[in-house]
GROMACS .gro file of C-alpha atoms in nm:
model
  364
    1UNK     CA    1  -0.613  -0.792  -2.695
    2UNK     CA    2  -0.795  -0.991  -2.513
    3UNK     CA    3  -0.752  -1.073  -2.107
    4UNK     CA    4  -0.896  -1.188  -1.780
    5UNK     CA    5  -0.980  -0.976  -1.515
    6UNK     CA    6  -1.134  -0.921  -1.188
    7UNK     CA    7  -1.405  -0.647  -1.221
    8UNK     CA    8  -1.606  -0.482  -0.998
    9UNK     CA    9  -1.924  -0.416  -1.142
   10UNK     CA   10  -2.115  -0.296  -0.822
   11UNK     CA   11  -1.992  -0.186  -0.451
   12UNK     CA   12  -2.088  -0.522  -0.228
   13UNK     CA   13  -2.076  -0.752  -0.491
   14UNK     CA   14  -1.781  -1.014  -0.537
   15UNK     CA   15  -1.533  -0.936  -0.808
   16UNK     CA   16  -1.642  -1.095  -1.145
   17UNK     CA   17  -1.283  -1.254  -1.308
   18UNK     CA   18  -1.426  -1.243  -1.694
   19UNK     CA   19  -1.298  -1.136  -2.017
   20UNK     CA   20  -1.202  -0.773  -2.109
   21UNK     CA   21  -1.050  -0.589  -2.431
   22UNK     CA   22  -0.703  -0.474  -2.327
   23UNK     CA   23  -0.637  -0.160  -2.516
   24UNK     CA   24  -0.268  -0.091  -2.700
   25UNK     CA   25  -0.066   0.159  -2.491
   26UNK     CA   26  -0.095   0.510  -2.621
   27UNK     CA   27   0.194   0.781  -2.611
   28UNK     CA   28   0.372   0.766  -2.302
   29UNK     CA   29   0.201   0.435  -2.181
   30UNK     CA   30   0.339   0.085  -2.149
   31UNK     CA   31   0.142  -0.241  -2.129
   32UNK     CA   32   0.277  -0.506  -1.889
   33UNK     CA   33   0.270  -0.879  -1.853
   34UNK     CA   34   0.135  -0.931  -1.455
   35UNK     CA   35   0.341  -1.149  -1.277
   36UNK     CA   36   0.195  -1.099  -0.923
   37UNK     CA   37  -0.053  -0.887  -0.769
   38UNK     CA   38  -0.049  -0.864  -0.353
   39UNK     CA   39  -0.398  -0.863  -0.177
   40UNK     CA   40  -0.443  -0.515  -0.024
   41UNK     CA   41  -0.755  -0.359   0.212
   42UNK     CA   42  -0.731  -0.050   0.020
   43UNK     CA   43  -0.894  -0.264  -0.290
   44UNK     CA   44  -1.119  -0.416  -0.034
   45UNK     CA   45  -1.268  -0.045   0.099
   46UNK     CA   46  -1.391  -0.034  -0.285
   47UNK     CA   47  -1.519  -0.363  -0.272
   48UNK     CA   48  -1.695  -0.275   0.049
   49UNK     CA   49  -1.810   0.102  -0.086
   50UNK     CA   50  -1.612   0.251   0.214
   51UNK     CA   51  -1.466   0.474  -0.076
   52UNK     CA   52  -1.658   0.532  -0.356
   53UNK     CA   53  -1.508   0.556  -0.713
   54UNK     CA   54  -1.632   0.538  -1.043
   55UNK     CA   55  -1.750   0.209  -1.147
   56UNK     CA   56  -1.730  -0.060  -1.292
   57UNK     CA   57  -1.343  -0.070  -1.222
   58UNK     CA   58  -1.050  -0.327  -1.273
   59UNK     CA   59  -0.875  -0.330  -0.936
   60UNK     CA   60  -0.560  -0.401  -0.793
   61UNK     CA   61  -0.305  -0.146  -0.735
   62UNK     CA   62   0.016  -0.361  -0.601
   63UNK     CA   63   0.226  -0.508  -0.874
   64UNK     CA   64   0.493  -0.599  -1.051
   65UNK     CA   65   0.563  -0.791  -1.395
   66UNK     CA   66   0.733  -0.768  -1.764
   67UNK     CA   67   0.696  -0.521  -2.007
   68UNK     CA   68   0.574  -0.633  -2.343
   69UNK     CA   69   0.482  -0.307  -2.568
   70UNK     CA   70   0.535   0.014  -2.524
   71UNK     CA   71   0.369   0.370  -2.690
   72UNK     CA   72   0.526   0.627  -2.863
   73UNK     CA   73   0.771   0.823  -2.709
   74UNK     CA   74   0.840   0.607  -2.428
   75UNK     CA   75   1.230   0.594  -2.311
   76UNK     CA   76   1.200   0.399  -2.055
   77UNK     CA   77   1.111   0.147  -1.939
   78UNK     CA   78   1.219  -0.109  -2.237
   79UNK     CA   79   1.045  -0.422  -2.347
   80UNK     CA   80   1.170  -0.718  -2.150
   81UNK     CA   81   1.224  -0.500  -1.864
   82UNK     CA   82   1.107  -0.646  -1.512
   83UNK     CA   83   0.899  -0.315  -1.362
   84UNK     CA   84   0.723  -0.271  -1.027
   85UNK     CA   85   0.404  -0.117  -1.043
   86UNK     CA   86   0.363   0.233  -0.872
   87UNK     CA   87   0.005   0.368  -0.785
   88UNK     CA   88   0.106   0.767  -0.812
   89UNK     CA   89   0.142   0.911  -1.185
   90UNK     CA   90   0.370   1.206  -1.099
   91UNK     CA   91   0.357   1.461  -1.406
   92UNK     CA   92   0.701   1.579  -1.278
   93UNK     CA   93   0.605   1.944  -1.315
   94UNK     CA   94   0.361   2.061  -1.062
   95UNK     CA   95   0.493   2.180  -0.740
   96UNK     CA   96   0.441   1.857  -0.518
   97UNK     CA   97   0.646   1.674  -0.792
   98UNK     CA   98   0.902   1.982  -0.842
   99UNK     CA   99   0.986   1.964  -0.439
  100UNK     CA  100   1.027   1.632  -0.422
  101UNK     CA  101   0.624   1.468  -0.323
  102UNK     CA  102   0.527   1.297  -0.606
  103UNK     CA  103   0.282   1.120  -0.410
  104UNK     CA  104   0.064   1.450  -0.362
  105UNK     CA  105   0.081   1.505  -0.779
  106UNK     CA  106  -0.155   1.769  -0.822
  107UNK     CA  107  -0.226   1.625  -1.174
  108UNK     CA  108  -0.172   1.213  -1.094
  109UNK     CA  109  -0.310   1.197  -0.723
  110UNK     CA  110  -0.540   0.924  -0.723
  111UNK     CA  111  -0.592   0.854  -1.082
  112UNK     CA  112  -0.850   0.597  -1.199
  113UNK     CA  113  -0.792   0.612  -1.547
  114UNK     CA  114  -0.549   0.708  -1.807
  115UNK     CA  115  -0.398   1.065  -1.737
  116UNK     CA  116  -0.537   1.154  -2.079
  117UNK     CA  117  -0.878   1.064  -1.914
  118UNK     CA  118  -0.975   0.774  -2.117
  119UNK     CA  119  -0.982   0.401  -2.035
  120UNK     CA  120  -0.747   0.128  -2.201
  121UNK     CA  121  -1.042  -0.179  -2.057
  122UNK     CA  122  -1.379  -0.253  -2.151
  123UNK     CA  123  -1.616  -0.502  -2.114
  124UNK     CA  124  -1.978  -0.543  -2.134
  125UNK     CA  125  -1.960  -0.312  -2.408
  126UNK     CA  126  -1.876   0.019  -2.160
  127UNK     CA  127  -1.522   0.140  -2.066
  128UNK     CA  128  -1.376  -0.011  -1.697
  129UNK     CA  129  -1.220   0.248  -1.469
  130UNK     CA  130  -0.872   0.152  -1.349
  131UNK     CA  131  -0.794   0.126  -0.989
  132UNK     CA  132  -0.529   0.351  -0.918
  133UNK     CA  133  -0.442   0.401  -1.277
  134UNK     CA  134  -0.299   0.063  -1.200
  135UNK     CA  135  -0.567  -0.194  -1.232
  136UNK     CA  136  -0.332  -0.497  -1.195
  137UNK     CA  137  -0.566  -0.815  -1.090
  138UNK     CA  138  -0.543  -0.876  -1.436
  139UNK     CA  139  -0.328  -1.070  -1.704
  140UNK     CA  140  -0.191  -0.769  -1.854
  141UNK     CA  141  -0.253  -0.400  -1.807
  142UNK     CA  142  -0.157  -0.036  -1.962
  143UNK     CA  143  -0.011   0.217  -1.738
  144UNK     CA  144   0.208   0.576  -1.787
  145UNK     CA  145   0.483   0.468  -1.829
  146UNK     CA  146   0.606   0.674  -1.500
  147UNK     CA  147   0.415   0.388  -1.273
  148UNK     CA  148   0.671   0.154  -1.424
  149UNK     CA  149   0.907   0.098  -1.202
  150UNK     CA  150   1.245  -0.030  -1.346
  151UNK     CA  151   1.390  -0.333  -1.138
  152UNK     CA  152   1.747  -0.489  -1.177
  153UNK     CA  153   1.807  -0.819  -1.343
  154UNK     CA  154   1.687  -1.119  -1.127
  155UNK     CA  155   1.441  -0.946  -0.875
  156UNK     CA  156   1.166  -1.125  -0.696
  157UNK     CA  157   0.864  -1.020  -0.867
  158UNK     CA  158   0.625  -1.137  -0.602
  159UNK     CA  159   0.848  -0.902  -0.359
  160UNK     CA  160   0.870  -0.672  -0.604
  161UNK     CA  161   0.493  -0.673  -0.611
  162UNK     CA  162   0.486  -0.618  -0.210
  163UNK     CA  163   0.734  -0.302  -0.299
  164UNK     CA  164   0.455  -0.143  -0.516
  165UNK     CA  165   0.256  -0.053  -0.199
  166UNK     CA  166   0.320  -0.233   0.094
  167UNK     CA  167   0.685  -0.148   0.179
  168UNK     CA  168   0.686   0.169   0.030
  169UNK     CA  169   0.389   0.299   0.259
  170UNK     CA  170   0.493   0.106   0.583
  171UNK     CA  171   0.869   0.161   0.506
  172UNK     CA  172   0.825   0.452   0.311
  173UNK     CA  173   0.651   0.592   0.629
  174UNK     CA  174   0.951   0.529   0.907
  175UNK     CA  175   1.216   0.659   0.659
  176UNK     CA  176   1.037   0.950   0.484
  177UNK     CA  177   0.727   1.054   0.652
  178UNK     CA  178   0.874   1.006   1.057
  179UNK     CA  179   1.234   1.044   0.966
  180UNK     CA  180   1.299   0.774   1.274
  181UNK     CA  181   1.594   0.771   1.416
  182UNK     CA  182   1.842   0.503   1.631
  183UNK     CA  183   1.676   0.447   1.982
  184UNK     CA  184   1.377   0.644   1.935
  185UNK     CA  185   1.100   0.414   2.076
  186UNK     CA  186   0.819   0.342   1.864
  187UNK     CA  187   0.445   0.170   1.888
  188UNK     CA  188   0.267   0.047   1.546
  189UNK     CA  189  -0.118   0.008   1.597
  190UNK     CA  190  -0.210  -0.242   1.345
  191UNK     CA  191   0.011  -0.505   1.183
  192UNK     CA  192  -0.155  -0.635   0.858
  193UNK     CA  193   0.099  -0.621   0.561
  194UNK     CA  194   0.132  -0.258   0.594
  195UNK     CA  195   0.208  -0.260   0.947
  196UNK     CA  196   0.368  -0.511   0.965
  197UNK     CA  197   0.639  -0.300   0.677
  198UNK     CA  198   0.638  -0.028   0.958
  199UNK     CA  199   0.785  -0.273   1.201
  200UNK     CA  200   1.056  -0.402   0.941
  201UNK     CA  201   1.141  -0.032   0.908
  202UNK     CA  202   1.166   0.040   1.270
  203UNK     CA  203   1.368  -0.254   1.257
  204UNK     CA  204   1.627  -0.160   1.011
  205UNK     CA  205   1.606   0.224   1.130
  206UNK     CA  206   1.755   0.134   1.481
  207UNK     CA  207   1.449   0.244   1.674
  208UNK     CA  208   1.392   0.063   2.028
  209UNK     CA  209   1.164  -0.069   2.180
  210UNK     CA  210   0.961  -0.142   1.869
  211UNK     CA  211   0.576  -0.239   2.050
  212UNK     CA  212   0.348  -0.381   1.781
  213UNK     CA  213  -0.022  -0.352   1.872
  214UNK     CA  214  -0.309  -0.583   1.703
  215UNK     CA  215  -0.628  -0.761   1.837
  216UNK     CA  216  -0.451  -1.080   1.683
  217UNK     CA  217  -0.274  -1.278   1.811
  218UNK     CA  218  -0.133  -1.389   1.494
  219UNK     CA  219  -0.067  -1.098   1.369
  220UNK     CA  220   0.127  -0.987   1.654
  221UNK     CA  221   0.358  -1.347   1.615
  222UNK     CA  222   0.418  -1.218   1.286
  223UNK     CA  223   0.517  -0.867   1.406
  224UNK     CA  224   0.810  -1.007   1.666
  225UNK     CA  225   0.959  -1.229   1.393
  226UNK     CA  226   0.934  -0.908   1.189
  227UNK     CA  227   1.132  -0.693   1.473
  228UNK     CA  228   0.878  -0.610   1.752
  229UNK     CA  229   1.043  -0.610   2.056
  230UNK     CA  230   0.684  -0.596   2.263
  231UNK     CA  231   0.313  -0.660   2.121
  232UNK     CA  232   0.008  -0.581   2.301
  233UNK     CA  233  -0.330  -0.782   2.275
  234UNK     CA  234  -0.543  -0.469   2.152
  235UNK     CA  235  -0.874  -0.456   2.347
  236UNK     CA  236  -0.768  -0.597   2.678
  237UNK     CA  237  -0.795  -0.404   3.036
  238UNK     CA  238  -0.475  -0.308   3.012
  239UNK     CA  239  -0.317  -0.267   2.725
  240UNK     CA  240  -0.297   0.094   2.733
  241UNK     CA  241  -0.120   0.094   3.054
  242UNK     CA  242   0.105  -0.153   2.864
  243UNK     CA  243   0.194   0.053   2.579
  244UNK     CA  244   0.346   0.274   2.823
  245UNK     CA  245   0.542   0.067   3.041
  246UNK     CA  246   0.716  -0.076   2.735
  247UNK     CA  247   0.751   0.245   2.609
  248UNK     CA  248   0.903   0.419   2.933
  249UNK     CA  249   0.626   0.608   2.951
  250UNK     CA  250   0.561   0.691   2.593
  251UNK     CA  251   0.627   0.702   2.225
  252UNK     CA  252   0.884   0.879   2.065
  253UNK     CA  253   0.714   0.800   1.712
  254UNK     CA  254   0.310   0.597   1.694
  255UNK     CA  255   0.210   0.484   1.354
  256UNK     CA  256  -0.156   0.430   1.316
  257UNK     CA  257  -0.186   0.164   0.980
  258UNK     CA  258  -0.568   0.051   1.005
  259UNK     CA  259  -0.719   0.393   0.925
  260UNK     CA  260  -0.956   0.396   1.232
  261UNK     CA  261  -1.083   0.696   1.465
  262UNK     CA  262  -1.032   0.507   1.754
  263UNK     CA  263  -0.690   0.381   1.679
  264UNK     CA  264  -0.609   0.722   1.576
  265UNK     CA  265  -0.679   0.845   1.863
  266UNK     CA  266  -0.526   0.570   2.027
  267UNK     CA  267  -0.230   0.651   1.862
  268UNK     CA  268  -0.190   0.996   1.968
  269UNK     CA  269  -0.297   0.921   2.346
  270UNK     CA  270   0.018   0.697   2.336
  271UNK     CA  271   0.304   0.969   2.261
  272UNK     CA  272   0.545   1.158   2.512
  273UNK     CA  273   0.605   1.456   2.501
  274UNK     CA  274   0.731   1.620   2.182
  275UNK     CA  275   0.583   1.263   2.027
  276UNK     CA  276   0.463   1.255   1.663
  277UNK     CA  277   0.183   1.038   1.582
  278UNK     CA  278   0.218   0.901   1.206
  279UNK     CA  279  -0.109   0.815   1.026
  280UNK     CA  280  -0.032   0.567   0.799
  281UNK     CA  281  -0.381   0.398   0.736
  282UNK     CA  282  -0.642   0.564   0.500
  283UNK     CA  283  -0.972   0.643   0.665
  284UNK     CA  284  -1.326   0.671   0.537
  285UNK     CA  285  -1.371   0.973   0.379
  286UNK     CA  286  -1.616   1.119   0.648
  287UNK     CA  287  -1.439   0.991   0.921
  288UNK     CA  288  -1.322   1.241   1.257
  289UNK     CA  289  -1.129   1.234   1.544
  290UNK     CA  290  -1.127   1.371   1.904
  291UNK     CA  291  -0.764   1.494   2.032
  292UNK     CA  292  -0.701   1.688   2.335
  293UNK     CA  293  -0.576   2.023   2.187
  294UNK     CA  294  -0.434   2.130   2.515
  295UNK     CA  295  -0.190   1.855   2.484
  296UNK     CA  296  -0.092   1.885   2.149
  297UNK     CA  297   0.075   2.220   2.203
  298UNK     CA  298   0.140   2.183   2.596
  299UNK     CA  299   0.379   1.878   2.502
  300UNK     CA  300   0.423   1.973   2.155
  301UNK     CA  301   0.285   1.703   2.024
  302UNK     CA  302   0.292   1.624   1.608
  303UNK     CA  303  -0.001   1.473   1.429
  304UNK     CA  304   0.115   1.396   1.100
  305UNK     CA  305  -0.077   1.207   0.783
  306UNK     CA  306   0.192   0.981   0.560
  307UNK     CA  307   0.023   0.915   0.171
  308UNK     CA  308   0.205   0.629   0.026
  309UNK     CA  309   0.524   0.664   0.273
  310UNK     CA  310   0.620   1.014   0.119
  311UNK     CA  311   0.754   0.778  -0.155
  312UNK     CA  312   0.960   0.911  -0.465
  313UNK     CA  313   0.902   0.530  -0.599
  314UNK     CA  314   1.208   0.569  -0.920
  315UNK     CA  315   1.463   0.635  -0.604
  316UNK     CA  316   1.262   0.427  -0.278
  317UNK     CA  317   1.226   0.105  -0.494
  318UNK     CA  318   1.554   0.019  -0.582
  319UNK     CA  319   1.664   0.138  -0.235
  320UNK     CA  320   1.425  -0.069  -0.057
  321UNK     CA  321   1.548  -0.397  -0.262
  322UNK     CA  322   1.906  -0.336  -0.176
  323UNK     CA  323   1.820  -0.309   0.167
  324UNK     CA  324   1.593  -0.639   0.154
  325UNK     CA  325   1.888  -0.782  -0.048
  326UNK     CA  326   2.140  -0.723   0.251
  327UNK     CA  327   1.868  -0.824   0.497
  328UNK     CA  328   1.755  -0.535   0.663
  329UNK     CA  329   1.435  -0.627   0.534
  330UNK     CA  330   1.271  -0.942   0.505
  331UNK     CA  331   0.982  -0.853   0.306
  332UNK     CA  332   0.924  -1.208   0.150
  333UNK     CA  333   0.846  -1.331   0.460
  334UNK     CA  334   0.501  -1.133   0.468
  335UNK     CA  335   0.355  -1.325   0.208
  336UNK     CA  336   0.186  -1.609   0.359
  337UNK     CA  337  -0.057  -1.693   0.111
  338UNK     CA  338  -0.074  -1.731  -0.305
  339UNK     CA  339  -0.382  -1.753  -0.526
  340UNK     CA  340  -0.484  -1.782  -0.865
  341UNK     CA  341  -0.703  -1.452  -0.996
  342UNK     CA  342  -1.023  -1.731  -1.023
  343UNK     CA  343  -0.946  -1.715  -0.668
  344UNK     CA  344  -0.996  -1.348  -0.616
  345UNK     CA  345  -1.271  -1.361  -0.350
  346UNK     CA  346  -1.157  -1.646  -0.153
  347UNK     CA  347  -0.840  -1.388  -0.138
  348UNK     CA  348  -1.064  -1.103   0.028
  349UNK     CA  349  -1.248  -1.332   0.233
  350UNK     CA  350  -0.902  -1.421   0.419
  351UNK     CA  351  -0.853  -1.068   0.430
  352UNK     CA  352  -1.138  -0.977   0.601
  353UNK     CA  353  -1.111  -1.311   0.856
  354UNK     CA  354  -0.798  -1.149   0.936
  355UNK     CA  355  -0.575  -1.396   0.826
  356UNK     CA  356  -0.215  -1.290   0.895
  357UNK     CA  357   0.033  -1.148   0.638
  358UNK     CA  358   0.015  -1.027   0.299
  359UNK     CA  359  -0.195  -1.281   0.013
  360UNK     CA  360  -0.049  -1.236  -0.332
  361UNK     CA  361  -0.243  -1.328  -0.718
  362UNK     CA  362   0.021  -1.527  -0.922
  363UNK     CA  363  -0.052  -1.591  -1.244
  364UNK     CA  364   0.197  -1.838  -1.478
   0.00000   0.00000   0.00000
């Protein structure tokens, strides 16, 4: 069939929304009708050829929408079904998926294109790599069926969409990854839509104080109506001296979700003693950091790197609905903005002006 998509065609070059051959699903695969797609910086370090993949490549990686076909041999999900989109392809066999890590699928880790390595897009007359194996800034799109996320009857697909990789990295990282617990007290350095998650999940986990660190000041308005007891302005004189008078003295827990060395580091320098610094954010691939080694094992200090919230997304997806259905999350109040996939870049250039919350593609 026939679609429209946002391609990238070269690194530093806007995405091109055009007109690509959509594939049928193959055995185990199911092709879904895209409902909503959220705006994510992981998309835009592709964009940007921080990371470098193979291109050209469909992107988008945070869904959710309707099944409409599916291949042979597929159980579930069923056509009709409303599905979240998951970015891991856990083959359910390999050790990380046996013990209970599907997110570090030695098989599905990072997939860009079908697992039997072939491509469901094309265009141009040559085959389009799929972002994440998910490729969702597009009409439809074919996925394993194990990305596929079933969702109960009624969900909010544009929260549901927020779900696919949002929530379940930010939440997925205070619940799984840090194992928080009631009164531990917590800093979050960097409160765009994933951060902003982490602070919803420190929220709901009972941790206090809950300090939300940004250089916006938007951002950090945000993060208090999202449960942030304190926010520090990042980059003024003294807002490392801040960090730790609203922490007592330190963190319990830090969660670093921008992916930078500096803030790295700046989350480790802000822990107590037996602290564990959470690393939420995904850096460039060449990218190092400086920690005093004397401290990590003289205060017993934990530096510890979280891939997509040490998610198990067939049990942390329905969970996290029921808890944003009783209120302990309020995900839908992230998204602050909606566009229309023709307005793709205009997306990504709010994204990089640091407009606050999470932007999500509709599409009727």
């Amino acid at each position: 069939m026939l679609i429209r998509a946002a391609v990238l065609w070269e690194a530093g070059t806007p995405l091109s929304v055009e007109e690509v051959e959509l594939a049928d699903p193959k055995a185990g695969e199911v092709r879904v009708r895209i409902a909503a797609a959220g705006v994510c910086r992981s998309d835009l370090h592709v964009m940007e050829g921080v990371w470098t993949y193979e291109l050209p490549m469909v992107l988008g990686h945070e869904g959710a929408g309707i099944v409409e076909a599916v291949g042979p041999g597929v159980l579930a999900p069923r056509i009709g079904d409303a599905v979240a989109l998951a970015w891991v392809t856990g083959c359910g066999r390999c050790r990380a998926c046996a013990g209970g890590s599907p997110a570090l699928c030695e098989i599905g880790s990072h997939l860009h294109r079908m697992p039997d390595g072939g491509s469901r897009l094309r265009a141009r007359g040559q085959d389009l790599a799929h972002f994440m194996a998910t490729a969702c800034f597009a009409e439809h799109v074919v996925v394993p069926a194990t990305q596929a996320v079933e969702l109960p009857e009624g969900t909010d697909l544009e929260v549901a969409a927020l779900i696919g990789c949002a929530a379940m990295t930010g939440v997925g990282a205070v619940f799984n990854t840090a194992r928080v617990q009631p009164g531990e007290r917590a800093v979050v350095f960097g409160c765009g839509g994933v951060g902003q998650c982490i602070v919803q999940g420190l929220r709901a986990s009972g941790a206090h104080p809950i300090v939300a660190v940004d250089v916006s000041e938007a951002a950090l308005e945000l993060a208090r109506a999202s449960g942030a007891t304190d926010t520090v302005l990042a980059g003024s004189e003294d807002d490392r001296r801040a960090i730790r008078r609203a922490t007592s003295g330190g963190a319990d827990v830090a969660f670093e979700a921008l992916g930078l060395p500096a803030t790295i580091e700046a989350a480790y320098a802000a822990l107590a003693g037996g602290g564990r610094a959470v690393i939420v954010g995904m850096p460039a691939r060449d990218a190092t950091i400086t920690i005093n080694a004397f401290n990590l094992a003289g205060q017993s200090l934990s530096l510890i790197g979280s891939l997509y919230g040490s998610s198990r997304p067939h049990f942390d997806v329905p969970r996290l609905l029921e808890l944003n259905d009783a209120g302990r999350l309020s995900l839908g109040s992230l998204i602050a903005r909606r566009y229309s996939l023709d307005e793709i870049n205009g997306a990504y250039d709010d994204l990089r002006s640091g407009a606050p919350g999470r932007g999500v593609v509709t599409f009727s």
